[in-house]
């Protein structure tokens, strides 16, 4: 049930009013540690900023996003999930949007992820017409290793079930996020090694540090 409190941390649905603290939280706790972003050498949080804000607010309006608040520390924000509905038409829309982006990190990464989501095609694979897409899950650095990320992902599954989503999908660029979601019963339905995605000169386009060697598509029927 939502909201839920455990060990002094409450998880509830994110509201539009929360975005003022969610955005800097994602900058500080996600972009600096997500393997592709962290290895890019670019200020990723400043790229496609307007479009990303609009996308995040659209997901928040669906009541499919979460915040985790530390009640023992004045309700401090310690975790977030940004997630929303995807439909089959989004696969082609995302491809077109990605190819129209600047040739910066965000544009290159968007083309890569778009290719992966079309190869995985969770809609065709599961015979469904919509899916709950887990876009960003992030915990405060002080809370990592304490099970908060797993709790956020499990709560998102509850949200998906309550809204009648037949499945949930996540594109895990981190070894640890994939391992966490697999422990919750999500299955890898497609994967691509970073070393195999190369530019025209045959060089790997993304080179995160080990153990982050592969992008894994994790999915679960709800």
CSV table of C-alpha atoms in Angstrom, one decimal, residues 21-179:
chain,number,residue,atom,x,y,z
A,21,UNK,CA,13.5,19.2,-5.0
A,22,UNK,CA,13.4,16.1,-7.2
A,23,UNK,CA,15.3,17.7,-10.1
A,24,UNK,CA,18.4,18.7,-8.1
A,25,UNK,CA,18.2,15.4,-6.3
A,26,UNK,CA,18.5,13.6,-9.7
A,27,UNK,CA,21.3,15.8,-10.7
A,28,UNK,CA,23.3,15.1,-7.5
A,29,UNK,CA,22.5,11.4,-7.0
A,30,UNK,CA,21.7,10.0,-10.4
A,31,UNK,CA,23.7,11.7,-13.2
A,32,UNK,CA,26.9,11.6,-11.2
A,33,UNK,CA,26.7,7.9,-10.6
A,34,UNK,CA,24.8,6.3,-13.5
A,35,UNK,CA,27.6,4.5,-15.4
A,36,UNK,CA,27.0,6.0,-18.9
A,37,UNK,CA,26.6,9.5,-17.6
A,38,UNK,CA,29.5,9.3,-15.2
A,39,UNK,CA,31.9,8.1,-17.9
A,40,UNK,CA,30.9,10.7,-20.5
A,41,UNK,CA,32.9,13.7,-19.2
A,42,UNK,CA,30.0,15.9,-20.1
A,43,UNK,CA,27.6,17.9,-17.9
A,44,UNK,CA,24.7,15.6,-18.8
A,45,UNK,CA,22.1,17.3,-16.5
A,46,UNK,CA,22.3,20.4,-18.7
A,47,UNK,CA,21.6,18.6,-21.9
A,48,UNK,CA,18.0,18.5,-23.3
A,49,UNK,CA,17.0,20.0,-19.9
A,50,UNK,CA,13.8,21.6,-21.1
A,51,UNK,CA,12.6,18.4,-22.9
A,52,UNK,CA,13.6,16.2,-19.9
A,53,UNK,CA,11.7,18.5,-17.5
A,54,UNK,CA,8.6,18.2,-19.6
A,55,UNK,CA,9.0,14.4,-19.9
A,56,UNK,CA,9.4,14.0,-16.1
A,57,UNK,CA,6.4,16.2,-15.3
A,58,UNK,CA,4.3,14.2,-17.8
A,59,UNK,CA,5.2,11.0,-15.9
A,60,UNK,CA,4.5,12.6,-12.5
A,61,UNK,CA,1.0,13.6,-13.8
A,62,UNK,CA,0.3,9.9,-14.4
A,63,UNK,CA,0.7,9.1,-10.6
A,64,UNK,CA,3.4,6.6,-11.5
A,65,UNK,CA,6.4,8.3,-9.8
A,66,UNK,CA,7.6,8.0,-6.2
A,67,UNK,CA,9.5,9.9,-3.6
A,68,UNK,CA,11.2,8.4,-0.4
A,69,UNK,CA,11.3,10.8,2.6
A,70,UNK,CA,13.5,10.3,5.7
A,71,UNK,CA,11.0,11.1,8.5
A,72,UNK,CA,13.8,11.0,11.1
A,73,UNK,CA,15.6,13.8,9.3
A,74,UNK,CA,12.8,16.3,8.7
A,75,UNK,CA,11.3,14.6,5.7
A,76,UNK,CA,14.5,14.9,3.7
A,77,UNK,CA,14.2,13.5,0.2
A,78,UNK,CA,16.3,10.3,0.0
A,79,UNK,CA,15.0,8.5,-3.1
A,80,UNK,CA,13.0,8.9,-6.3
A,81,UNK,CA,11.4,6.9,-9.0
A,82,UNK,CA,10.5,8.5,-12.4
A,83,UNK,CA,8.3,6.1,-14.4
A,84,UNK,CA,5.4,6.2,-16.8
A,85,UNK,CA,3.3,4.5,-19.4
A,86,UNK,CA,4.7,3.4,-22.7
A,87,UNK,CA,2.8,2.2,-25.7
A,88,UNK,CA,4.0,0.5,-28.9
A,89,UNK,CA,3.9,3.8,-30.9
A,90,UNK,CA,6.5,5.2,-28.5
A,91,UNK,CA,9.2,2.9,-30.0
A,92,UNK,CA,9.1,4.7,-33.3
A,93,UNK,CA,8.5,8.1,-31.7
A,94,UNK,CA,11.6,7.7,-29.5
A,95,UNK,CA,13.7,6.7,-32.6
A,96,UNK,CA,12.7,9.8,-34.5
A,97,UNK,CA,13.2,12.1,-31.4
A,98,UNK,CA,16.6,10.6,-30.7
A,99,UNK,CA,17.9,11.0,-34.2
A,100,UNK,CA,16.8,14.7,-34.2
A,101,UNK,CA,18.8,15.5,-31.0
A,102,UNK,CA,22.2,17.2,-30.8
A,103,UNK,CA,25.3,15.0,-31.2
A,104,UNK,CA,26.1,15.3,-27.5
A,105,UNK,CA,26.0,12.6,-24.9
A,106,UNK,CA,22.3,12.8,-24.4
A,107,UNK,CA,21.7,12.4,-28.1
A,108,UNK,CA,24.1,9.5,-28.6
A,109,UNK,CA,22.7,7.7,-25.5
A,110,UNK,CA,19.1,8.3,-26.7
A,111,UNK,CA,19.9,6.7,-30.1
A,112,UNK,CA,21.5,3.7,-28.3
A,113,UNK,CA,18.6,3.2,-25.8
A,114,UNK,CA,16.1,3.6,-28.6
A,115,UNK,CA,17.8,0.8,-30.6
A,116,UNK,CA,17.8,-1.4,-27.5
A,117,UNK,CA,14.1,-0.9,-26.8
A,118,UNK,CA,13.2,-1.7,-30.4
A,119,UNK,CA,15.3,-4.9,-30.3
A,120,UNK,CA,13.7,-5.9,-27.0
A,121,UNK,CA,10.2,-4.9,-28.0
A,122,UNK,CA,8.5,-5.8,-24.8
A,123,UNK,CA,5.1,-5.2,-26.4
A,124,UNK,CA,5.6,-7.9,-29.1
A,125,UNK,CA,7.3,-10.2,-26.7
A,126,UNK,CA,4.6,-10.2,-24.1
A,127,UNK,CA,1.7,-9.5,-26.5
A,128,UNK,CA,0.7,-6.3,-24.6
A,129,UNK,CA,-0.4,-2.8,-25.6
A,130,UNK,CA,1.1,-0.8,-22.8
A,131,UNK,CA,3.8,-1.2,-20.2
A,132,UNK,CA,5.0,0.6,-17.0
A,133,UNK,CA,8.4,2.0,-18.0
A,134,UNK,CA,10.8,2.5,-15.0
A,135,UNK,CA,12.9,5.4,-16.2
A,136,UNK,CA,15.0,6.5,-13.3
A,137,UNK,CA,15.4,5.0,-9.8
A,138,UNK,CA,17.9,6.8,-7.5
A,139,UNK,CA,18.7,6.7,-3.8
A,140,UNK,CA,20.7,9.3,-1.9
A,141,UNK,CA,24.3,8.2,-1.5
A,142,UNK,CA,23.9,8.0,2.3
A,143,UNK,CA,21.1,5.4,1.8
A,144,UNK,CA,22.8,3.1,-0.6
A,145,UNK,CA,23.2,-0.5,0.5
A,146,UNK,CA,20.2,-0.3,2.8
A,147,UNK,CA,17.6,-1.8,0.5
A,148,UNK,CA,15.9,1.5,-0.4
A,149,UNK,CA,16.4,1.0,-4.2
A,150,UNK,CA,14.8,-2.4,-4.0
A,151,UNK,CA,12.0,-1.1,-1.9
A,152,UNK,CA,11.3,1.7,-4.4
A,153,UNK,CA,11.3,-0.8,-7.3
A,154,UNK,CA,9.0,-3.2,-5.5
A,155,UNK,CA,6.6,-0.3,-4.6
A,156,UNK,CA,6.6,0.7,-8.3
A,157,UNK,CA,5.4,-2.8,-9.1
A,158,UNK,CA,2.6,-2.3,-6.7
A,159,UNK,CA,1.7,1.0,-8.4
A,160,UNK,CA,1.7,-0.8,-11.8
A,161,UNK,CA,-0.6,-3.6,-10.5
A,162,UNK,CA,-3.0,-1.1,-9.0
A,163,UNK,CA,-3.2,0.7,-12.3
A,164,UNK,CA,-3.7,-2.4,-14.3
A,165,UNK,CA,-0.4,-2.5,-16.2
A,166,UNK,CA,0.3,-6.0,-17.5
A,167,UNK,CA,4.1,-5.6,-17.2
A,168,UNK,CA,6.9,-3.4,-16.0
A,169,UNK,CA,10.2,-2.8,-17.9
A,170,UNK,CA,13.5,-1.2,-17.1
A,171,UNK,CA,16.6,-0.5,-19.2
A,172,UNK,CA,19.4,-1.1,-16.7
A,173,UNK,CA,22.7,0.6,-17.6
A,174,UNK,CA,24.2,-0.3,-14.3
A,175,UNK,CA,25.3,-3.8,-13.1
A,176,UNK,CA,24.0,-3.1,-9.7
A,177,UNK,CA,20.5,-1.8,-10.8
A,178,UNK,CA,20.1,-5.0,-13.0
A,179,UNK,CA,21.1,-7.2,-10.1
